[in-house]
Amino acid sequence: MKIIIAEKPSVAKSIAAIVGANNKKEGYMEGNGYAVTWAFGHLVGLAMPEHYGITGFQKENLPILPQEFKLLPRQVKEGKEYKNDPGVMKQLKVIRELFHRGESIIVATDAGREGELIFRYIYQYIGCTLPFERLWISSLTDRAIKDGFKTLRPGAEYDNLYASAKARSTADWLVGINASQALSISAGYGVWSLGRVQTPTLAIICSRYLENKDFKPQTYFRLKLHTSKEATAFAAHSVDKFDARSLADETLVQVKAAGTIQVTAVERKEVKQEPPLLYDLTTLQKEANSKHGFSADKTLTIAQSLYEAKKISYPRTGSRYISEDVLEEIPHLIAILRAHPLFGKYIDGRFDTTLNTRSVNDAKVTDHHALIITEESVTNLSKDEQLIYDMVAGRMLEAFGERCVKENTTVSLDADGVHFSCKGSVTLVPGWRAVFDAKDEPNNGEDENSTLPALVEGDRLLIRDCEIQEKQTKPRPLHTEASLLSSMESAGKEVEDEQQREAMKECGIGTPATRASIIETLFSREYIVREKKSLVPTNKGLVVYLAVKDKKIADVAMTGQWEEALNKIASGKMDAATFHKGIEVYASQITTELLSTAIERTDNRNTCPCPKCKNGQMVFYPKVVKCKDENCGLTIFRTVAKKELTDGQLNDLLMNGKTALIKGFVSSKTGSTFDAIVKFDADYKTVFEFPPRKGDSKKRRSK
């Protein structure tokens, strides 16, 4: 019997249907000579320091550099301890029994670095020695799965990919464990989290935030002139900008006195805009954030669900190209979209049906090709799923569409020696832009006119009006998830050109598959928050950044170099042992740096003694008051029965065991308001105490 192992149950179900494993068992499906089982992502991972006999955070233990890394099942926290996840142990038992019964294994975990690691860690943990082959597919359609089974590859061909995945895993352990412990020891309070990719990403956000807040705007003035020709009005701006209002006033008088303005030069240029490349995951995440406000994690989750529903190709791709053989499928996929309400009119109206092959390059297809739709019909999608599907489908139409042809006009004008300019743009052939009826972003919004009259050199036009515009220089905006993803992709460098960004992918920080989780980690650590679309560091995040900003751990470029090295290991161009040795040296260096770093309390949060453990300090946060002693962890929520308690009321509760009478609580059952005292019960849970009433001394727990 052959054992097939997938990354999750939904994928296993699709594969089982193809191979005829239709008998459902506990933890697997069986039939036709196959047993199809699954993981739930990473069932097995690297053991924590305590499994090497190292407990607590102690300076003399650092750096921790295991000679051999131990593997353990995924852990869950029970009380104060971590224990094996019961669900994981149950599934590992199923997998172990199947591996012992089988004659060979077909690896069907996701075809990428992390998918390879998921299988290999399970295989190694169980101690299995069965031969295995690799199923490598880019979509879960029936045809793709069948084709994949016809081209199974020996497992050994993916040893370099596993070496890269294992190197990534151990590097993150070495850097994360040592850096976090070193900074926590140095700080002397709290537990501080640092990471190989997490911390440079925080540095990108914090450095932009501080640059933005420290920016001192400079005021300048500019003239805006209104004129027209043959009933077509347009505006022009002065070429010069004025630092002083008085100079702008003098120039305005001079222009108005002139009465007319003369066209001194007209430059018309036909511009052909190539269609954009297909989406990879990062580009999809950036545009979904810009257009729909989706987080990177939300976009990945939706794309993954569409992939598992067989609607789109594998989403965790870093390539924006497809190969020649995939190009053969594109006409059929475009024909499928003819029935789509958004795209049917565009497809029927295409003048040139020849496919643009800009996104076709066999050499630039990495583990998986760019995101495209599949031939599966699309029904019953949620609103958000439909948005992401339409983005992928529309981008596919754009990428293989005609070039957009525009005529751009630049006009120079003169009013008694004061120079003005304006720009205009006319679309001659919409081409790929007709897919979404996309409007081009102007190069400079204040200089651009959508249409200009037919101007020629020597035209003299009446000045209808002229005004002074007061402007201020602006800082670079705070990072959004879209701009952060761009910075991660280009290792913090500001790169606008699409081709340059593609070339820099090898040295970006993180991977398309991991960037969303890195950003989410910063949220979960309370290092950053969202303010509308902007990413803003918290006081805690700034404290960490200011402590490490000049240290190796925050070096974005170095982290990008590690990512490039991991790619070289995967392609067989670099030895994993050499990389590991370098990471050990790096971990030792950052440990030394961080142990000599002081973290100062800059958040100025209120504190008071903990009434429960008597040892810790209660720290006041925006939503909770919490004991700093992890073993105690007493937590009091600010909001009780829809009433937010003030610092003073909370302080009374903690110091005296109860508050004064508080008005304005709202009953969750009736919606009516009531007044009460908040106090602790014997277990330090908050309960209500009501003012004495005749024959009434009721007490009830707060919610």
XYZ file of C-alpha atoms in Angstrom:
703
model
C 0.000 0.000 0.000
C 1.180 3.493 -0.851
C 0.772 6.201 1.790
C -0.019 9.720 0.598
C 0.434 12.538 3.117
C -1.093 15.977 2.455
C -0.678 19.200 4.411
C -4.283 19.449 5.552
C -7.542 17.430 5.395
C -9.179 19.434 2.587
C -6.250 18.777 0.240
C -6.162 15.112 1.245
C -9.845 14.829 0.345
C -9.231 16.170 -3.179
C -6.328 13.764 -3.718
C -8.199 10.789 -2.246
C -11.037 11.327 -4.731
C -8.570 11.120 -7.637
C -6.734 7.970 -6.475
C -9.913 6.142 -5.407
C -9.301 6.122 -1.639
C -12.978 6.396 -0.779
C -13.210 4.512 2.543
C -13.149 7.045 5.349
C -11.177 5.982 8.431
C -10.073 7.748 11.616
C -7.444 10.249 10.431
C -7.109 8.930 6.860
C -8.935 7.586 3.779
C -8.199 4.235 2.207
C -8.872 2.383 -1.026
C -7.480 1.226 -4.379
C -4.076 0.450 -2.853
C -3.693 3.893 -1.259
C -4.072 5.398 2.193
C -4.345 9.200 2.179
C -3.596 10.971 5.459
C -2.769 14.534 6.435
C -1.024 16.921 8.782
C -2.475 20.095 10.289
C 0.406 22.297 9.202
C 3.507 21.923 11.402
C 2.765 18.888 13.594
C 6.428 18.660 14.632
C 8.880 21.467 15.423
C 12.112 22.272 17.221
C 12.187 21.727 20.991
C 12.553 24.683 23.343
C 15.642 25.252 25.599
C 14.151 23.413 28.582
C 14.355 20.174 26.577
C 18.125 20.667 26.488
C 18.221 21.062 30.281
C 18.231 24.884 30.177
C 15.535 26.479 32.318
C 14.741 30.128 32.906
C 16.549 33.129 31.483
C 20.139 33.104 32.754
C 23.033 35.078 31.350
C 25.518 32.238 31.848
C 23.482 29.960 29.555
C 23.775 32.267 26.540
C 24.281 31.793 23.701
C 22.342 28.515 23.469
C 23.803 26.588 20.496
C 22.514 22.979 20.415
C 24.838 20.453 18.764
C 21.808 18.477 17.581
C 18.330 19.936 17.445
C 15.535 17.901 19.029
C 12.116 17.523 17.451
C 8.891 17.612 19.455
C 5.167 17.487 18.626
C 3.403 20.842 18.564
C 2.878 22.186 22.079
C -0.103 23.842 23.768
C -0.093 25.771 27.038
C -1.849 24.178 29.984
C -1.745 26.469 32.986
C 1.897 27.456 33.372
C 3.322 24.548 31.369
C 3.534 23.528 27.734
C 2.372 20.012 26.839
C 1.960 17.970 23.673
C -1.180 18.938 21.737
C -3.594 15.977 22.146
C -5.003 16.391 18.623
C -1.502 16.435 17.160
C -0.522 13.307 19.108
C -3.604 11.502 17.839
C -2.836 12.341 14.202
C 0.866 11.499 14.585
C -0.168 8.067 15.870
C -2.289 7.544 12.732
C 0.591 8.644 10.485
C 3.102 6.441 12.345
C 0.882 3.358 11.981
C 0.308 4.028 8.274
C 4.017 4.574 7.624
C 4.756 1.224 9.322
C 2.097 -0.540 7.207
C 2.990 1.069 3.887
C 5.489 0.116 1.234
C 6.278 3.681 0.117
C 5.194 7.291 0.636
C 3.989 9.982 -1.755
C 4.626 13.444 -0.306
C 1.713 15.757 -1.146
C 2.323 18.542 1.361
C 2.345 22.006 -0.216
C 4.977 22.157 -2.929
C 7.342 24.677 -1.338
C 9.966 25.153 1.364
C 7.624 24.985 4.370
C 5.586 22.118 2.906
C 8.779 20.121 2.516
C 9.764 20.872 6.123
C 6.357 19.782 7.463
C 6.797 16.316 5.932
C 10.498 15.853 6.663
C 10.133 16.773 10.347
C 7.277 14.245 10.707
C 9.275 11.605 8.811
C 12.340 12.214 10.991
C 10.388 12.367 14.275
C 8.627 9.074 13.599
C 11.923 7.485 12.562
C 10.549 6.315 9.236
C 12.824 4.764 6.583
C 10.326 4.133 3.774
C 11.247 5.440 0.302
C 9.218 8.457 -0.781
C 8.320 10.333 -3.958
C 7.203 13.941 -4.380
C 3.928 15.205 -5.850
C 4.628 18.737 -7.096
C 1.559 20.604 -8.375
C 0.517 24.233 -8.738
C -3.247 23.779 -8.505
C -5.700 21.308 -7.004
C -7.888 20.763 -10.049
C -8.532 17.133 -10.953
C -6.427 17.473 -14.078
C -3.487 19.024 -12.210
C -3.529 16.243 -9.599
C -3.730 13.522 -12.279
C -0.888 15.126 -14.253
C 1.134 15.402 -11.046
C 0.805 11.680 -10.334
C 2.111 10.950 -13.831
C 5.288 12.925 -13.068
C 6.148 11.938 -9.479
C 9.794 12.703 -8.672
C 12.180 10.866 -6.309
C 12.174 12.438 -2.855
C 15.948 12.849 -2.936
C 15.577 15.487 -5.663
C 14.145 17.781 -2.975
C 16.916 17.262 -0.415
C 18.314 20.732 -1.124
C 14.873 22.254 -0.569
C 14.674 20.450 2.773
C 18.192 21.622 3.660
C 17.066 25.206 2.995
C 13.882 24.748 5.040
C 15.768 23.182 7.957
C 18.394 25.963 7.801
C 15.610 28.556 7.986
C 14.002 26.746 10.918
C 17.193 26.409 12.982
C 18.323 29.959 12.125
C 15.048 31.398 13.411
C 15.410 29.306 16.593
C 19.009 30.385 17.232
C 18.360 34.068 16.610
C 14.910 34.247 18.219
C 15.715 32.301 21.401
C 19.083 33.915 22.092
C 18.085 37.467 21.173
C 14.810 37.363 23.125
C 16.434 35.918 26.243
C 19.397 38.310 26.057
C 17.210 41.409 25.792
C 14.856 40.161 28.532
C 17.824 39.573 30.863
C 19.275 42.971 29.997
C 15.950 44.732 30.564
C 15.456 43.109 33.948
C 11.683 43.036 33.568
C 9.135 41.468 31.237
C 9.647 39.044 28.357
C 10.847 40.650 25.146
C 10.476 39.007 21.753
C 13.022 39.468 18.979
C 13.407 37.538 15.726
C 15.556 37.146 12.630
C 12.876 38.676 10.355
C 10.427 40.082 12.907
C 12.846 42.670 14.329
C 14.123 44.125 11.008
C 10.470 44.415 9.944
C 9.690 46.326 13.146
C 12.708 48.526 12.397
C 11.281 49.423 8.960
C 7.977 50.498 10.564
C 9.530 52.404 13.474
C 12.175 54.245 11.462
C 9.511 55.525 9.030
C 7.242 56.492 11.946
C 9.963 58.505 13.697
C 11.071 60.095 10.423
C 7.459 61.101 9.774
C 6.904 62.506 13.275
C 10.220 64.370 13.322
C 9.617 65.913 9.888
C 9.451 69.696 9.935
C 7.339 70.914 7.007
C 8.600 73.829 4.943
C 6.054 76.297 3.585
C 6.339 77.388 -0.037
C 4.122 79.219 -2.515
C 3.218 78.575 -6.118
C 1.061 80.335 -8.694
C -1.856 78.581 -10.347
C -3.037 80.226 -13.566
C -6.369 79.603 -15.330
C -6.743 80.097 -19.077
C -8.570 78.532 -22.040
C -8.606 77.988 -25.771
C -11.712 77.405 -27.852
C -13.919 76.921 -24.787
C -11.581 74.326 -23.245
C -10.363 75.600 -19.906
C -7.176 74.333 -18.293
C -4.760 75.272 -15.537
C -0.997 75.780 -15.449
C 1.412 76.099 -12.513
C 4.418 78.329 -12.132
C 7.691 76.531 -12.704
C 9.272 78.390 -9.792
C 8.287 77.868 -6.192
C 8.609 80.788 -3.769
C 9.866 80.543 -0.206
C 8.413 83.953 0.752
C 4.802 85.078 0.390
C 5.930 88.590 -0.521
C 7.798 87.309 -3.570
C 4.762 85.303 -4.654
C 2.593 88.422 -4.253
C 4.949 90.479 -6.441
C 4.981 87.792 -9.133
C 1.180 87.510 -9.046
C 0.853 91.248 -9.712
C 3.310 90.919 -12.612
C 1.337 88.029 -14.163
C -2.044 89.715 -13.816
C -0.652 92.878 -15.335
C 0.485 90.902 -18.382
C -3.126 89.963 -19.162
C -2.115 87.197 -21.559
C 0.132 84.158 -21.561
C 2.023 82.787 -24.554
C 2.645 79.133 -25.431
C 6.423 78.807 -25.886
C 6.739 75.051 -26.457
C 4.469 72.028 -26.995
C 5.884 68.519 -26.737
C 3.670 65.568 -27.679
C 4.857 62.037 -27.088
C 3.152 58.739 -27.808
C 3.725 56.359 -24.909
C 3.076 52.607 -24.969
C 2.406 51.127 -21.550
C 3.102 47.437 -21.219
C 0.568 45.462 -19.190
C 1.515 44.596 -15.603
C 3.010 41.215 -14.795
C 0.800 38.554 -13.248
C 0.358 38.502 -9.483
C 2.623 36.715 -7.093
C 1.370 36.529 -3.504
C 3.110 39.694 -2.298
C 1.799 41.834 -5.163
C -1.709 40.483 -4.627
C -1.459 41.297 -0.909
C -0.202 44.821 -1.607
C -3.005 45.652 -4.038
C -5.707 44.016 -1.893
C -4.526 46.213 0.972
C -4.501 49.380 -1.155
C -7.829 48.737 -2.899
C -9.868 46.883 -0.289
C -8.058 47.466 3.015
C -7.368 43.738 3.455
C -4.498 42.751 5.733
C -1.762 40.589 4.223
C -2.916 37.719 6.426
C -6.548 38.067 5.325
C -5.576 38.059 1.652
C -3.442 34.942 2.112
C -6.241 33.171 3.989
C -8.762 33.964 1.252
C -6.338 32.983 -1.528
C -5.593 29.698 0.262
C -9.314 28.902 0.529
C -9.769 29.641 -3.205
C -6.828 27.336 -3.958
C -8.265 24.535 -1.849
C -11.609 25.070 -3.598
C -9.697 24.582 -6.904
C -10.540 28.103 -8.160
C -6.994 29.539 -8.420
C -3.444 28.214 -8.642
C -1.103 27.799 -5.672
C -1.072 31.166 -3.844
C 2.222 31.060 -1.918
C 4.222 31.809 -5.030
C 7.053 34.285 -5.424
C 6.959 34.300 -9.240
C 5.086 36.682 -11.523
C 5.695 34.568 -14.613
C 4.291 31.414 -16.191
C 6.059 28.846 -18.372
C 5.441 28.192 -22.075
C 3.383 25.058 -21.387
C 1.040 26.964 -19.021
C 0.609 29.654 -21.718
C -1.224 27.058 -23.796
C -4.014 27.014 -21.183
C -4.541 30.797 -21.134
C -6.889 31.133 -24.185
C -9.226 28.555 -22.626
C -9.142 30.341 -19.237
C -9.887 33.688 -20.914
C -12.827 32.078 -22.747
C -14.212 30.871 -19.399
C -14.304 34.492 -18.182
C -16.501 35.556 -21.110
C -19.519 34.715 -18.926
C -18.181 36.806 -16.017
C -20.269 39.991 -15.557
C -17.153 42.146 -15.000
C -15.056 40.886 -17.902
C -17.342 39.648 -20.692
C -17.595 43.031 -22.434
C -13.810 43.513 -22.398
C -13.121 40.029 -23.811
C -15.676 40.436 -26.604
C -14.344 43.908 -27.431
C -10.650 43.007 -27.747
C -9.327 44.285 -31.048
C -6.167 42.178 -31.020
C -6.605 38.684 -29.567
C -2.886 37.893 -29.729
C -1.634 37.202 -26.232
C 1.005 39.504 -24.794
C 3.831 37.218 -23.615
C 5.544 39.618 -21.210
C 4.610 37.341 -18.273
C 5.927 34.199 -19.992
C 9.465 33.194 -19.053
C 10.416 29.623 -18.150
C 13.648 30.784 -16.488
C 11.784 33.095 -14.069
C 9.278 30.512 -12.848
C 10.418 29.434 -9.382
C 8.788 26.580 -7.436
C 5.395 27.711 -8.710
C 4.185 29.912 -11.530
C 2.305 33.173 -11.033
C -1.268 33.281 -9.803
C -3.908 32.461 -12.415
C -7.450 31.114 -12.281
C -8.332 27.490 -13.054
C -10.987 26.054 -15.364
C -13.285 25.357 -12.392
C -16.616 27.190 -12.481
C -17.075 29.874 -9.829
C -20.243 29.865 -7.749
C -21.207 30.489 -4.143
C -18.143 32.536 -3.256
C -18.303 34.882 -0.286
C -18.033 38.613 -0.978
C -14.357 38.708 0.022
C -13.533 35.540 -1.930
C -15.179 37.064 -5.005
C -13.070 40.222 -4.643
C -9.798 38.257 -4.540
C -10.891 35.919 -7.338
C -11.820 38.912 -9.517
C -8.433 40.516 -8.804
C -6.599 37.357 -9.935
C -8.860 36.886 -12.962
C -8.690 40.556 -13.957
C -4.911 40.683 -13.597
C -4.657 37.600 -15.827
C -6.670 39.429 -18.505
C -4.540 42.559 -18.067
C -1.243 40.661 -18.254
C -2.109 39.022 -21.570
C -3.843 42.109 -22.986
C -2.768 44.722 -25.512
C -0.466 47.567 -24.643
C -2.141 50.818 -23.642
C -1.257 53.669 -25.993
C -1.409 57.241 -24.715
C -0.431 60.645 -26.011
C 1.214 62.739 -23.290
C 1.537 66.483 -23.850
C 3.817 68.893 -21.985
C 3.248 72.613 -22.547
C 5.537 75.502 -21.549
C 4.032 78.993 -21.229
C 5.287 82.492 -20.474
C 3.512 85.491 -18.886
C 5.819 88.513 -18.974
C 8.872 86.438 -18.081
C 7.146 84.217 -15.520
C 7.312 80.596 -16.678
C 4.413 78.182 -16.341
C 3.895 74.569 -17.388
C 1.078 72.052 -17.656
C 0.618 68.482 -18.744
C -2.177 66.572 -20.391
C -2.781 62.967 -21.349
C -5.131 61.352 -23.850
C -5.658 57.595 -24.133
C -5.541 56.492 -27.767
C -5.850 52.719 -27.223
C -7.024 51.599 -23.755
C -5.610 48.099 -24.214
C -5.160 46.270 -20.913
C -6.487 49.252 -18.944
C -9.982 48.534 -20.269
C -10.226 45.379 -18.099
C -11.150 47.414 -15.023
C -11.504 50.720 -16.895
C -8.397 51.735 -14.941
C -7.384 55.349 -14.798
C -3.664 56.057 -14.869
C -2.071 57.651 -11.856
C -0.875 61.129 -12.852
C 2.830 61.765 -12.550
C 2.154 64.950 -10.656
C -1.449 65.559 -9.712
C -1.252 69.348 -9.557
C 0.334 69.682 -13.010
C -1.904 67.210 -14.813
C -5.004 68.036 -16.884
C -7.152 65.201 -18.179
C -7.528 67.001 -21.532
C -5.855 69.993 -23.126
C -7.015 71.979 -26.126
C -5.058 71.799 -29.387
C -2.246 74.136 -28.387
C 0.542 75.212 -30.727
C 3.680 77.210 -30.144
C 2.967 80.956 -30.400
C -0.637 80.778 -29.132
C -1.431 83.780 -26.954
C -4.238 83.164 -24.461
C -6.145 85.411 -22.061
C -5.401 84.961 -18.368
C -8.783 84.293 -16.792
C -7.462 84.166 -13.237
C -4.306 83.597 -11.232
C -3.995 82.670 -7.572
C -1.362 81.919 -4.967
C -1.334 78.404 -3.546
C 0.242 77.911 -0.153
C 1.869 74.499 0.058
C 3.918 72.554 2.557
C 6.547 69.932 1.991
C 5.317 66.550 3.193
C 7.103 63.679 4.892
C 7.066 60.210 3.478
C 3.791 58.664 4.673
C 3.569 56.119 7.462
C 3.822 52.553 6.253
C 0.689 50.692 5.274
C 0.763 46.921 4.871
C 1.088 47.488 1.119
C 4.161 49.723 1.424
C 5.636 47.520 4.172
C 5.364 44.450 1.934
C 7.211 46.400 -0.785
C 9.959 47.314 1.686
C 10.240 43.722 2.904
C 10.449 42.518 -0.681
C 13.283 44.930 -1.488
C 15.102 44.683 1.886
C 14.063 48.182 2.945
C 15.141 49.925 -0.250
C 12.804 52.352 -1.993
C 12.318 50.759 -5.404
C 9.582 51.992 -7.726
C 10.561 50.245 -10.941
C 8.770 46.920 -11.422
C 11.740 45.192 -13.075
C 14.153 46.346 -10.359
C 11.821 45.034 -7.673
C 11.731 41.661 -9.423
C 15.534 41.561 -9.535
C 15.781 42.287 -5.787
C 13.420 39.524 -4.673
C 16.259 37.153 -3.927
C 17.486 39.419 -1.120
C 14.147 40.506 0.336
C 13.344 39.733 3.963
C 10.917 36.908 4.627
C 9.220 35.053 1.765
C 5.833 35.539 0.101
C 4.573 32.661 2.246
C 5.810 34.088 5.571
C 5.482 37.893 5.354
C 1.844 37.948 6.453
C 2.602 35.885 9.567
C 5.581 38.132 10.401
C 3.335 41.213 10.328
C 0.694 39.423 12.418
C 3.387 38.480 14.954
C 4.176 42.183 15.438
C 0.491 42.786 16.180
C 0.288 39.857 18.602
C 3.420 41.089 20.452
C 1.692 44.490 20.801
C 4.594 46.119 18.969
C 2.377 47.764 16.326
C -1.260 48.751 15.844
C -3.372 49.837 12.884
C -4.566 53.429 12.661
C -6.890 53.326 9.671
C -4.558 51.866 7.011
C -1.321 53.006 8.641
C 0.941 50.789 10.730
C 1.981 52.628 13.901
C 4.392 51.355 16.558
C 3.174 51.164 20.143
C 5.258 52.491 23.029
C 6.369 48.908 23.586
C 7.413 48.580 19.939
C 9.342 51.848 20.060
C 11.093 50.788 23.273
C 12.310 47.616 21.531
C 13.311 49.481 18.369
C 15.226 52.203 20.202
C 17.061 49.533 22.180
C 18.149 47.504 19.135
C 18.100 49.909 16.163
C 21.896 50.063 15.933
C 22.382 46.342 16.570
C 22.857 43.511 14.074
C 19.447 42.057 14.980
C 17.737 45.077 13.340
C 19.890 45.074 10.186
C 17.451 44.748 7.277
C 20.186 44.276 4.673
C 21.823 41.451 6.617
C 18.500 39.660 6.995
C 18.023 40.011 3.240
C 21.431 38.402 2.711
C 20.398 35.434 4.868
C 17.277 35.007 2.717
C 19.427 35.047 -0.400
C 21.652 32.389 1.171
C 18.626 30.184 1.905
C 17.631 30.428 -1.754
C 21.141 29.358 -2.744
C 20.928 26.335 -0.435
C 17.636 25.353 -2.094
C 19.255 25.537 -5.538
C 22.365 23.609 -4.431
C 24.687 26.608 -4.762
C 25.531 26.853 -1.059
C 26.263 24.384 1.723
C 23.740 24.365 4.602
C 26.443 23.628 7.186
C 28.336 26.778 6.177
C 25.168 28.837 6.560
C 24.443 27.278 9.966
C 27.925 28.057 11.224
C 27.496 31.678 10.115
C 24.165 31.897 11.956
C 25.792 30.540 15.137
C 28.443 33.275 14.944
C 25.721 35.857 14.266
C 23.612 34.608 17.217
C 26.651 34.827 19.495
C 27.386 38.387 18.356
C 23.838 39.651 18.851
C 23.661 37.947 22.258
C 26.760 39.842 23.367
C 25.383 43.103 21.958
C 21.978 42.719 23.593
C 23.285 41.694 27.012
C 24.966 45.092 27.197
C 21.808 46.938 26.103
C 19.661 48.849 28.562
C 15.912 49.153 28.090
C 14.519 52.227 29.733
C 10.920 52.548 30.794
C 9.526 55.154 28.418
C 5.878 54.197 28.451
C 5.185 55.916 31.814
C 2.341 53.525 32.568
C 0.735 53.698 36.009
C 1.564 50.812 38.331
C 0.542 49.596 41.775
C 1.250 46.480 43.877
C -0.593 43.296 42.904
C -3.220 42.442 45.566
C -3.185 38.749 44.618
C 0.479 37.656 44.519
C 1.793 40.585 46.630
C 5.093 40.417 44.672
C 4.333 41.732 41.193
C 3.327 45.149 39.950
C -0.021 45.779 38.273
C 0.592 47.706 35.028
C -2.154 49.889 33.557
C -2.742 49.331 29.812
C -5.412 50.862 27.542
C -7.738 47.834 27.809
C -6.524 45.911 30.862
C -4.553 46.162 34.076
C -2.218 43.192 34.362
C 0.308 41.799 36.836
C 3.854 41.752 35.442
C 4.591 38.488 37.239
C 3.917 35.838 34.561
C 3.238 33.227 37.263
C 0.438 35.378 38.674
C -0.967 37.066 35.590
C -3.904 38.714 37.390
C -5.803 40.593 34.683
C -8.554 43.170 35.226
C -10.482 44.384 32.184
C -11.202 48.095 32.030
C -14.640 47.685 30.483
C -17.270 46.217 32.808
C -20.894 46.010 31.695
C -20.185 48.470 28.852
C -18.691 50.989 31.308
C -14.997 51.871 31.038
C -13.390 52.231 34.452
C -10.979 55.124 35.001
C -7.417 54.739 36.317
C -8.619 56.148 39.659
C -11.468 53.622 39.944
C -9.146 50.762 39.030
C -6.588 51.985 41.532
C -9.273 51.990 44.259
C -10.237 48.434 43.316
C -6.644 47.203 43.463
C -5.602 49.078 46.608
C -8.846 48.857 48.626
C -10.502 45.787 47.153
C -13.482 47.822 45.927
C -14.439 51.025 44.125
C -16.770 53.781 45.184
C -20.295 53.713 43.731
C -20.074 53.932 39.918
C -22.992 55.078 37.782
C -23.920 54.037 34.255
C -23.388 50.270 33.949
C -25.553 48.647 31.262
C -27.338 45.340 31.809
C -26.512 42.770 29.092
C -29.972 41.226 29.509
C -32.317 44.220 29.611
C -30.156 47.066 28.271
C -31.139 49.230 31.233
C -28.558 51.201 33.230
C -27.701 50.643 36.875
C -25.276 51.856 39.557
C -22.973 49.565 41.519
C -19.695 49.129 43.376
C -17.091 46.879 41.709
C -15.153 44.621 44.088
C -13.065 41.451 44.157
C -14.455 38.089 45.246
C -12.256 35.478 46.973
C -10.724 34.448 43.611
C -10.003 38.021 42.548
C -12.814 38.016 40.010
C -14.697 41.298 39.696
C -18.252 41.277 41.032
C -20.906 43.913 41.604
C -21.987 45.105 45.036
C -25.189 47.103 45.093
C -26.092 49.949 47.489
C -28.203 48.735 50.414
C -31.900 48.659 49.682
C -34.756 47.552 51.837
C -34.503 43.786 52.162
C -31.929 43.552 49.402
C -28.250 42.671 49.745
C -27.776 41.016 46.390
C -24.426 40.486 44.777
C -23.717 39.266 41.251
C -20.653 38.666 39.100
C -19.728 41.349 36.545
C -19.582 40.579 32.875
